[in-house]
Structure formats: structure tokens, C-alpha cells
Tab-separated table of C-alpha atoms in Angstrom:
chain	number	residue	atom	x	y	z
A	20	UNK	CA	-0.060	-0.026	0.052
A	21	UNK	CA	1.226	3.444	-0.897
A	22	UNK	CA	1.892	5.911	1.956
A	23	UNK	CA	0.203	8.702	0.214
A	24	UNK	CA	-3.006	9.047	2.281
A	25	UNK	CA	-3.286	12.592	0.921
A	26	UNK	CA	-6.480	13.790	2.290
A	27	UNK	CA	-5.539	16.397	5.026
A	28	UNK	CA	-7.476	17.481	7.731
A	29	UNK	CA	-8.763	20.978	8.908
A	30	UNK	CA	-8.940	22.901	12.329
A	31	UNK	CA	-12.075	22.226	13.800
A	32	UNK	CA	-14.796	24.989	13.614
A	33	UNK	CA	-15.192	27.393	16.525
A	34	UNK	CA	-18.307	26.987	18.775
A	35	UNK	CA	-20.424	29.724	20.105
A	36	UNK	CA	-21.277	27.808	23.216
A	37	UNK	CA	-20.102	29.078	26.471
A	38	UNK	CA	-17.196	27.358	27.959
A	39	UNK	CA	-18.063	25.384	31.168
A	40	UNK	CA	-16.399	26.180	34.215
A	41	UNK	CA	-14.792	23.881	36.609
A	42	UNK	CA	-17.449	24.427	39.099
A	43	UNK	CA	-20.376	23.889	36.456
A	44	UNK	CA	-18.448	20.734	35.410
A	45	UNK	CA	-18.570	19.588	38.946
A	46	UNK	CA	-22.193	20.202	39.483
A	47	UNK	CA	-22.862	18.624	36.394
A	48	UNK	CA	-20.911	15.499	37.255
A	49	UNK	CA	-22.529	15.420	40.756
A	50	UNK	CA	-25.981	15.451	39.184
A	51	UNK	CA	-25.241	12.872	36.764
A	52	UNK	CA	-23.924	10.650	39.678
A	53	UNK	CA	-27.145	10.984	41.400
A	54	UNK	CA	-29.302	10.041	38.352
A	55	UNK	CA	-26.916	7.047	37.793
A	56	UNK	CA	-26.876	6.024	41.423
A	57	UNK	CA	-24.025	7.239	43.529
A	58	UNK	CA	-22.801	3.705	44.231
A	59	UNK	CA	-22.932	2.626	40.556
A	60	UNK	CA	-19.869	3.233	38.486
A	61	UNK	CA	-20.401	5.017	35.090
A	62	UNK	CA	-20.480	3.049	31.788
A	63	UNK	CA	-18.063	4.767	29.840
A	64	UNK	CA	-19.177	5.456	25.896
A	65	UNK	CA	-17.179	4.284	23.251
A	66	UNK	CA	-16.851	5.226	19.663
A	67	UNK	CA	-19.382	2.781	18.347
A	68	UNK	CA	-22.061	4.270	20.878
A	69	UNK	CA	-21.140	7.886	20.047
A	70	UNK	CA	-21.621	7.385	16.306
A	71	UNK	CA	-24.946	5.662	17.176
A	72	UNK	CA	-25.856	8.885	19.349
A	73	UNK	CA	-24.864	11.086	16.779
A	74	UNK	CA	-27.162	9.406	14.560
A	75	UNK	CA	-30.326	10.410	16.618
A	76	UNK	CA	-29.164	14.000	18.187
A	77	UNK	CA	-33.072	14.911	19.046
A	78	UNK	CA	-33.292	11.935	21.526
A	79	UNK	CA	-32.779	13.313	25.098
A	80	UNK	CA	-33.291	10.119	26.743
A	81	UNK	CA	-30.499	8.546	25.117
A	82	UNK	CA	-28.158	11.558	25.593
A	83	UNK	CA	-28.982	11.734	29.229
A	84	UNK	CA	-28.450	8.090	29.924
A	85	UNK	CA	-25.000	7.589	27.842
A	86	UNK	CA	-24.049	11.306	29.302
A	87	UNK	CA	-24.377	9.969	33.093
A	88	UNK	CA	-23.065	6.343	32.294
A	89	UNK	CA	-26.147	4.404	32.928
A	90	UNK	CA	-26.116	0.613	31.856
A	91	UNK	CA	-28.918	0.716	29.195
A	92	UNK	CA	-28.731	-2.809	28.843
A	93	UNK	CA	-29.304	-3.434	32.582
A	94	UNK	CA	-32.238	-0.850	32.646
A	95	UNK	CA	-33.998	-2.158	29.342
A	96	UNK	CA	-34.148	-5.760	31.184
A	97	UNK	CA	-35.219	-4.465	34.371
A	98	UNK	CA	-37.909	-2.530	32.391
A	99	UNK	CA	-39.160	-5.789	30.706
A	100	UNK	CA	-37.632	-4.937	27.170
A	101	UNK	CA	-34.257	-6.805	26.854
A	102	UNK	CA	-32.230	-5.736	23.983
A	103	UNK	CA	-31.561	-8.966	22.005
A	104	UNK	CA	-28.291	-7.845	20.381
A	105	UNK	CA	-24.532	-7.464	21.091
A	106	UNK	CA	-21.415	-8.824	20.037
A	107	UNK	CA	-20.479	-12.492	20.902
A	108	UNK	CA	-17.675	-13.669	22.944
A	109	UNK	CA	-16.667	-15.526	19.886
A	110	UNK	CA	-16.401	-12.526	17.933
A	111	UNK	CA	-14.766	-10.835	20.714
A	112	UNK	CA	-11.888	-13.427	21.072
A	113	UNK	CA	-11.342	-13.331	17.211
A	114	UNK	CA	-11.291	-9.650	16.998
A	115	UNK	CA	-8.792	-9.642	19.889
A	116	UNK	CA	-6.630	-12.317	18.289
A	117	UNK	CA	-6.491	-10.722	15.010
A	118	UNK	CA	-5.481	-7.475	16.311
A	119	UNK	CA	-3.040	-9.089	18.214
A	120	UNK	CA	-1.516	-10.583	15.094
A	121	UNK	CA	-1.680	-7.248	13.265
A	122	UNK	CA	0.453	-5.501	16.028
A	123	UNK	CA	3.010	-8.363	16.740
A	124	UNK	CA	6.691	-7.872	16.387
A	125	UNK	CA	6.509	-4.251	16.982
A	126	UNK	CA	3.507	-3.645	14.476
A	127	UNK	CA	5.384	-5.165	11.617
A	128	UNK	CA	2.366	-6.256	9.418
A	129	UNK	CA	0.430	-2.808	10.487
A	130	UNK	CA	3.546	-0.828	9.351
A	131	UNK	CA	4.073	-2.853	6.150
A	132	UNK	CA	0.447	-1.501	5.017
A	133	UNK	CA	2.022	2.071	5.402
A	134	UNK	CA	5.013	0.723	3.254
A	135	UNK	CA	7.333	0.763	6.204
A	136	UNK	CA	9.563	-2.577	6.277
A	137	UNK	CA	11.763	-1.911	9.343
A	138	UNK	CA	9.599	-1.548	12.357
A	139	UNK	CA	12.979	-0.960	14.224
A	140	UNK	CA	13.073	2.532	12.693
A	141	UNK	CA	9.556	3.374	14.167
A	142	UNK	CA	9.088	4.811	17.505
A	143	UNK	CA	6.101	3.184	19.738
A	144	UNK	CA	5.748	5.398	22.878
A	145	UNK	CA	4.650	4.077	26.051
A	146	UNK	CA	1.171	5.701	26.546
A	147	UNK	CA	0.538	4.346	30.121
A	148	UNK	CA	-0.642	6.646	32.842
A	149	UNK	CA	-2.709	7.064	35.914
A	150	UNK	CA	-6.485	7.442	35.190
A	151	UNK	CA	-8.083	8.364	31.914
A	152	UNK	CA	-7.218	12.036	32.433
A	153	UNK	CA	-3.402	11.225	32.663
A	154	UNK	CA	-3.505	8.675	29.612
A	155	UNK	CA	-5.279	11.425	27.461
A	156	UNK	CA	-2.593	13.946	28.552
A	157	UNK	CA	0.305	11.433	27.801
A	158	UNK	CA	-1.534	10.606	24.119
A	159	UNK	CA	-1.391	14.440	23.468
A	160	UNK	CA	2.197	14.787	24.682
A	161	UNK	CA	3.331	11.426	22.476
A	162	UNK	CA	1.437	13.060	19.437
A	163	UNK	CA	3.171	16.389	19.591
A	164	UNK	CA	6.453	14.777	20.444
A	165	UNK	CA	6.236	12.384	17.180
A	166	UNK	CA	5.099	15.229	14.938
A	167	UNK	CA	8.278	17.229	16.127
A	168	UNK	CA	10.752	14.461	15.670
A	169	UNK	CA	9.817	14.148	12.133
A	170	UNK	CA	9.969	10.249	12.044
A	171	UNK	CA	7.428	7.395	11.918
A	172	UNK	CA	5.707	6.883	15.154
A	173	UNK	CA	3.072	3.933	15.884
A	174	UNK	CA	0.706	4.778	18.869
A	175	UNK	CA	-0.749	1.687	20.198
A	176	UNK	CA	-4.356	2.283	21.792
A	177	UNK	CA	-4.043	6.033	22.645
A	178	UNK	CA	-6.791	7.537	24.770
A	179	UNK	CA	-8.481	10.595	23.204
A	180	UNK	CA	-11.408	12.952	24.496
A	181	UNK	CA	-14.282	14.612	22.717
A	182	UNK	CA	-16.918	16.759	24.483
A	183	UNK	CA	-20.336	15.565	23.691
A	184	UNK	CA	-23.333	17.466	25.103
A	185	UNK	CA	-21.107	19.302	27.409
A	186	UNK	CA	-19.797	16.244	29.004
A	187	UNK	CA	-16.092	14.659	28.143
A	188	UNK	CA	-16.231	11.331	26.569
A	189	UNK	CA	-12.745	9.272	26.491
A	190	UNK	CA	-12.218	7.235	23.038
A	191	UNK	CA	-9.521	4.499	22.399
A	192	UNK	CA	-8.700	3.826	18.609
A	193	UNK	CA	-6.824	0.607	17.833
A	194	UNK	CA	-4.045	2.869	16.715
A	195	UNK	CA	-2.564	6.168	15.341
A	196	UNK	CA	0.177	6.272	12.904
A	197	UNK	CA	2.368	9.595	12.525
A	198	UNK	CA	4.340	9.671	9.300
A	199	UNK	CA	7.530	11.969	8.608
A	200	UNK	CA	5.319	14.637	7.280
A	201	UNK	CA	3.290	15.123	10.398
A	202	UNK	CA	0.102	13.695	9.381
A	203	UNK	CA	-1.774	11.365	11.868
A	204	UNK	CA	-3.771	8.478	10.560
A	205	UNK	CA	-6.343	6.679	12.324
A	206	UNK	CA	-6.245	2.566	12.138
A	207	UNK	CA	-9.310	0.657	12.491
A	208	UNK	CA	-8.889	-2.935	12.716
A	209	UNK	CA	-11.830	-5.307	12.072
A	210	UNK	CA	-12.087	-9.113	12.154
A	211	UNK	CA	-14.343	-9.331	9.172
A	212	UNK	CA	-13.029	-10.596	5.959
A	213	UNK	CA	-11.740	-8.336	2.850
A	214	UNK	CA	-12.654	-10.939	0.084
A	215	UNK	CA	-10.989	-9.960	-3.325
A	216	UNK	CA	-10.077	-6.345	-1.976
A	217	UNK	CA	-13.837	-5.830	-0.851
A	218	UNK	CA	-15.486	-6.397	2.419
A	219	UNK	CA	-19.223	-6.156	3.504
A	220	UNK	CA	-20.512	-2.803	2.672
A	221	UNK	CA	-22.551	-2.328	5.765
A	222	UNK	CA	-19.697	-3.347	7.933
A	223	UNK	CA	-17.276	-0.996	6.306
A	224	UNK	CA	-19.979	1.904	6.912
A	225	UNK	CA	-20.062	1.229	10.565
A	226	UNK	CA	-16.470	1.107	10.670
A	227	UNK	CA	-16.156	4.501	8.761
A	228	UNK	CA	-18.707	6.165	11.074
A	229	UNK	CA	-16.697	5.004	14.315
A	230	UNK	CA	-13.461	6.003	12.690
A	231	UNK	CA	-14.818	9.555	12.113
A	232	UNK	CA	-15.483	9.891	15.578
A	233	UNK	CA	-11.853	9.222	16.277
A	234	UNK	CA	-10.799	11.702	13.741
A	235	UNK	CA	-12.926	14.640	15.458
A	236	UNK	CA	-11.252	13.450	18.580
A	237	UNK	CA	-7.671	13.838	16.956
A	238	UNK	CA	-8.322	17.186	15.511
A	239	UNK	CA	-8.793	18.765	18.806
A	240	UNK	CA	-5.175	17.857	19.828
A	241	UNK	CA	-3.962	18.778	16.430
A	242	UNK	CA	-5.235	22.198	16.881
A	243	UNK	CA	-2.944	22.926	19.470
A	244	UNK	CA	0.126	21.019	17.839
A	245	UNK	CA	2.229	23.005	15.342
A	246	UNK	CA	2.529	21.221	12.088
A	247	UNK	CA	0.152	18.522	12.965
A	248	UNK	CA	-2.462	17.297	10.065
A	249	UNK	CA	-5.123	14.925	10.714
A	250	UNK	CA	-5.704	12.689	7.704
A	251	UNK	CA	-9.338	12.212	6.585
A	252	UNK	CA	-8.837	8.821	4.966
A	253	UNK	CA	-8.252	5.952	7.622
A	254	UNK	CA	-6.522	2.526	7.248
A	255	UNK	CA	-9.082	-0.444	7.566
A	256	UNK	CA	-7.263	-3.592	8.477
A	257	UNK	CA	-9.120	-6.663	7.754
A	258	UNK	CA	-8.203	-10.397	7.416
A	259	UNK	CA	-7.595	-10.942	3.407
A	260	UNK	CA	-9.921	-13.367	1.726
A	261	UNK	CA	-10.440	-16.259	4.353
A	262	UNK	CA	-6.972	-16.365	6.021
A	263	UNK	CA	-5.672	-14.463	8.957
A	264	UNK	CA	-3.269	-12.212	6.864
A	265	UNK	CA	-3.683	-8.659	7.506
A	266	UNK	CA	-4.713	-6.737	4.471
A	267	UNK	CA	-5.588	-2.885	4.264
A	268	UNK	CA	-7.831	-0.405	2.675
A	269	UNK	CA	-7.967	3.243	2.548
A	270	UNK	CA	-11.366	4.497	3.452
A	271	UNK	CA	-12.176	8.259	2.970
A	272	UNK	CA	-14.325	9.359	6.099
A	273	UNK	CA	-14.724	13.145	5.309
A	274	UNK	CA	-18.541	12.635	4.706
A	275	UNK	CA	-19.092	10.641	8.113
A	276	UNK	CA	-16.933	13.326	9.874
A	277	UNK	CA	-18.829	16.016	8.753
A	278	UNK	CA	-22.276	14.226	9.420
A	279	UNK	CA	-20.985	13.285	12.836
A	280	UNK	CA	-19.767	16.655	13.728
A	281	UNK	CA	-22.874	18.468	12.680
A	282	UNK	CA	-25.040	15.987	14.692
A	283	UNK	CA	-22.990	16.128	17.885
A	284	UNK	CA	-23.007	20.051	17.673
A	285	UNK	CA	-26.959	19.586	17.603
A	286	UNK	CA	-27.024	17.839	20.789
A	287	UNK	CA	-28.861	19.252	23.510
A	288	UNK	CA	-26.315	19.726	26.452
A	289	UNK	CA	-26.703	17.201	29.161
A	290	UNK	CA	-26.871	19.386	32.057
A	291	UNK	CA	-29.878	21.056	30.649
A	292	UNK	CA	-31.575	17.879	30.279
A	293	UNK	CA	-30.796	16.980	34.035
A	294	UNK	CA	-31.727	20.142	35.617
A	295	UNK	CA	-35.089	19.975	34.118
A	296	UNK	CA	-35.740	16.532	35.848
A	297	UNK	CA	-37.405	16.398	39.370
A	298	UNK	CA	-35.109	15.665	42.481
A	299	UNK	CA	-34.762	12.251	43.455
A	300	UNK	CA	-35.141	10.699	40.253
A	301	UNK	CA	-32.993	7.777	39.562
A	302	UNK	CA	-31.908	5.193	37.102
A	303	UNK	CA	-30.213	3.055	39.634
A	304	UNK	CA	-31.079	-0.462	38.452
A	305	UNK	CA	-30.152	-1.866	41.848
A	306	UNK	CA	-31.766	0.516	44.200
A	307	UNK	CA	-35.244	1.232	42.185
A	308	UNK	CA	-38.032	-0.813	41.421
A	309	UNK	CA	-39.184	-1.394	37.918
A	310	UNK	CA	-42.187	0.838	38.710
A	311	UNK	CA	-39.882	3.775	39.779
A	312	UNK	CA	-37.361	2.970	36.711
A	313	UNK	CA	-40.467	3.061	34.343
A	314	UNK	CA	-41.467	6.524	35.742
A	315	UNK	CA	-37.857	7.834	35.500
A	316	UNK	CA	-37.395	6.824	31.945
A	317	UNK	CA	-40.663	8.193	30.860
A	318	UNK	CA	-39.782	11.570	32.491
A	319	UNK	CA	-37.145	12.059	29.622
A	320	UNK	CA	-38.523	12.564	26.119
A	321	UNK	CA	-37.302	10.169	23.638
A	322	UNK	CA	-37.071	10.249	19.759
A	323	UNK	CA	-37.873	6.482	18.680
A	324	UNK	CA	-37.180	5.353	15.250
A	325	UNK	CA	-36.962	1.933	13.790
A	326	UNK	CA	-33.280	2.444	13.486
A	327	UNK	CA	-33.176	2.473	17.209
A	328	UNK	CA	-33.650	-1.301	17.392
A	329	UNK	CA	-30.071	-2.000	15.896
A	330	UNK	CA	-28.421	0.657	17.732
A	331	UNK	CA	-29.649	1.092	21.232
A	332	UNK	CA	-30.481	-0.977	24.054
A	333	UNK	CA	-33.475	0.957	25.066
A	334	UNK	CA	-34.891	0.784	21.162
A	335	UNK	CA	-37.431	-2.036	22.350
A	336	UNK	CA	-38.735	-0.309	25.384
A	337	UNK	CA	-39.203	3.021	23.479
A	338	UNK	CA	-40.957	1.242	20.574
A	339	UNK	CA	-43.454	-0.360	22.919
A	340	UNK	CA	-44.121	3.004	24.386
A	341	UNK	CA	-44.475	4.591	20.938
A	342	UNK	CA	-46.913	2.207	19.833
A	343	UNK	CA	-48.662	2.420	23.185
A	344	UNK	CA	-48.817	6.267	22.384
A	345	UNK	CA	-50.342	5.366	18.661
A	346	UNK	CA	-47.072	7.511	17.491
A	347	UNK	CA	-46.198	8.106	13.960
A	348	UNK	CA	-42.576	7.569	14.888
A	349	UNK	CA	-42.902	3.876	14.852
A	350	UNK	CA	-43.534	4.425	10.874
A	351	UNK	CA	-39.806	5.929	10.409
A	352	UNK	CA	-38.367	8.919	10.286
A	353	UNK	CA	-39.192	9.651	6.713
A	354	UNK	CA	-43.015	9.307	7.194
A	355	UNK	CA	-42.643	11.030	10.390
A	356	UNK	CA	-41.529	14.259	8.450
A	357	UNK	CA	-44.106	13.995	5.740
A	358	UNK	CA	-46.972	13.981	8.285
A	359	UNK	CA	-46.078	17.387	9.733
A	360	UNK	CA	-48.511	18.075	12.753
A	361	UNK	CA	-50.233	14.744	12.499
A	362	UNK	CA	-48.439	13.051	15.483
A	363	UNK	CA	-50.537	10.020	15.890
A	364	UNK	CA	-51.664	7.067	13.548
A	365	UNK	CA	-55.218	7.913	14.630
A	366	UNK	CA	-55.027	11.402	13.528
A	367	UNK	CA	-53.487	10.146	10.292
A	368	UNK	CA	-56.674	7.913	9.693
A	369	UNK	CA	-58.910	10.706	10.806
A	370	UNK	CA	-57.405	13.425	8.241
A	371	UNK	CA	-57.641	10.740	5.810
A	372	UNK	CA	-61.359	10.449	6.173
A	373	UNK	CA	-61.952	14.142	6.067
A	374	UNK	CA	-62.799	14.195	10.029
A	375	UNK	CA	-59.513	16.029	10.984
A	376	UNK	CA	-57.047	18.745	9.799
A	377	UNK	CA	-56.783	21.544	7.458
A	378	UNK	CA	-57.691	20.664	3.902
A	379	UNK	CA	-55.043	23.185	2.789
A	380	UNK	CA	-52.509	21.476	4.578
A	381	UNK	CA	-50.198	19.468	1.922
A	382	UNK	CA	-50.171	16.250	4.280
A	383	UNK	CA	-53.631	16.388	4.894
A	384	UNK	CA	-54.560	16.763	1.013
A	385	UNK	CA	-52.157	13.837	0.198
A	386	UNK	CA	-53.768	11.546	2.702
A	387	UNK	CA	-57.211	12.555	1.173
A	388	UNK	CA	-56.187	11.950	-2.176
A	389	UNK	CA	-54.628	8.539	-1.368
A	390	UNK	CA	-57.553	7.343	0.311
A	391	UNK	CA	-59.880	8.440	-2.705
A	392	UNK	CA	-57.569	6.395	-4.960
A	393	UNK	CA	-57.490	3.556	-2.758
A	394	UNK	CA	-61.417	3.735	-2.584
A	395	UNK	CA	-61.647	4.048	-6.477
A	396	UNK	CA	-59.286	0.998	-7.209
A	397	UNK	CA	-61.603	-1.086	-4.700
A	398	UNK	CA	-64.669	0.103	-6.506
A	399	UNK	CA	-63.405	-0.837	-9.583
A	400	UNK	CA	-62.298	-4.245	-8.539
A	401	UNK	CA	-65.638	-4.939	-6.871
A	402	UNK	CA	-67.466	-4.049	-10.265
A	403	UNK	CA	-65.007	-6.335	-12.227
A	404	UNK	CA	-65.634	-9.198	-9.957
A	405	UNK	CA	-69.469	-8.640	-10.442
A	406	UNK	CA	-69.359	-8.792	-14.168
């Protein structure tokens, strides 16, 4: 593979949001701990969850639960709607085994994909430090030193940070490679095969969205590092054909990066959601009854869409509540957008029958026209059957 990963990065845009003070951050952390349960450790977000969160920025429920570090899987189970998805233990073991092979012998196989044949010429800094804040600072220092040194550097599992809805999220890519020109490339290692140079499009798309989150986080560090440039093409490393031999493919994530950045900027700040909740509300699965948990969940608005079933542990619970409310969200985002102010299936049917809605409303007019066409087709079919 050529080393000309040539799409450079740009500095992240300036935001007009006020910068949270240490005191406000502390109050937010305390409030989120109360919601999670003081004795419950927070469940950390990862890039996969963050990419899914960005895909539904209007969902205050997911933003709050993820921001507070609530175990959504355990919460959904306690509410009687467990999420029947997740990565199998076999897939996890297989993925870890393949990643170990890619990084073995000083990362020889990985560096070969960048055109580096001798791993002895590549610096592999120690990124260990105390706590996530220490590891984040150590990663930033290693990136600055690598850029200034002007050589090849491999960062194995660096820790990055990205602020999401007013709360910092720690992210850990598989690897980041710094080349002699000061360009930083995200490496995403996946265990699904690349057959004849191509992999499953859906899996590649998911990997690209995940890698785009890492690119955004790297840009925060690059903005403070002279001579640094974040590459907007990531290296996806997969098994070649049906072997365990690593092969690489350059994936352009500019579109995914732009979409993810825009969606994350639209997320309501977590402290605003938390402040609107009544005192005493808690999502502590061990300390609250199912009724208390259900009331707490219902206190936070959600934005259910069918896609949530494959991306959020709370998806099945939110679907059942949306169905109980006769909400048109169950029909999909595109349908919901077309229906305008008609928010329930009952209202849609009433509008189609002429019992509800403004005839000048395009959505109402379209529904009545559709009903008329349906009735016309039924009448013609009945007449043909009688002949």
C-alpha cells in the first residue's frame, strides 16, 4: 500500500457555546452521579455508541443515559424489554486475536501496509498513565513529540477525548500512525474478511462512522500542535480473503466526519436535560423498583425511530411506548417528517377520512387523495368481480 494517504485535515470550527467552568462541570458530574446512582460506576461511552448517538441527536433520553453512564442494557432488562443484540464472546475473542497478530513484532504487519518494512525505525511510545485524564494527556504529549521528531511513530491504543453535549467522552482507537510529514492517520482493525479486495458494505460503513469519531477527537489535539495534520482517510485493516493475513484498505471518512460533527453539535447539552428533571429521580437498577425506573425513563423525552432497534439497548422499550401512544414515529423518520403536525396514527386516519385537519395542509390533502384513489381502486375491483 502506498503511503500517500493524501486527504489532509482541517481545524475544528469554533463553537459559540459558553465554555463550562470547573464549578459547573463539577455540579454536572454530581447531578449525573445522582441520576445513575451514587454507588454505581459510570458505563463509559465508546466510539461505536457515540456514532449511534450522533445518528439520533434529538433523543434526550439516550443523550442523558449515555452522558450519565447508565447501563442501558441492564435498565432495559429491568423494564422488561431486554435488547436481543450485542457482540458474541466468540467474535470478541476472534477480534482480539486478529488485532494481536496485526500488532505483533512491533507492528510489523501494520507498518508494512504503510510501506514501512523495518519496524525498528518506528517509535512506539509508552502511553500508560494513571487514570483516563493521565492517559489522555500522555497521548497528546506523544502526538506532539512524534510530530516534532519528523519520523514514523505508532501509537497503540491511544486515549483521546471529545466533548459531547457538555460532557467529556474518552475514546480509544486501535492505533494512530504519525508519518514523517506530521500527518496523523487513524487505524481501525476489524475481524470481518476482505474478499477480493472488498468487504461487506454495511460493516465498512459502520467502521467508517466509528473512525470518523476518532478523527474528530484527534483534531482537538492537532489544533494545538504545530505542524500536525489529521488525515481524513483512515486505514481499515481486515483479514485477507479467508486467511488470517492482514490486508488494508484506505477509507475516506470526510462525509461521515462532517455528518457526525454536525449531529454532535446539535445535541442538547446534558446539564440542561438533567436540570429539567425532578429531584430524587434515579436510574439506579439495583436501588429502584421497576415502577420507579419506568417513571424515571418516562420523565425524559425520547425520539424513537425503527433504526434504534439495532443501535440502542432501549430501542425495544421505546418502541413499545411509542406504539402504546399510537405515535407515527413507529413508521419511520421519513414518514414522520412527511406528516407534519399529525403525530398519531389515529390522527392520520382521521385526516384521511376528512374528519380532522386543514384541507389546505399538504399532508392532509395528500392523505385524502390517497384514500380516494384507494377507494376508487377497490370499487373498480368489486365491479369487475361482479361482471
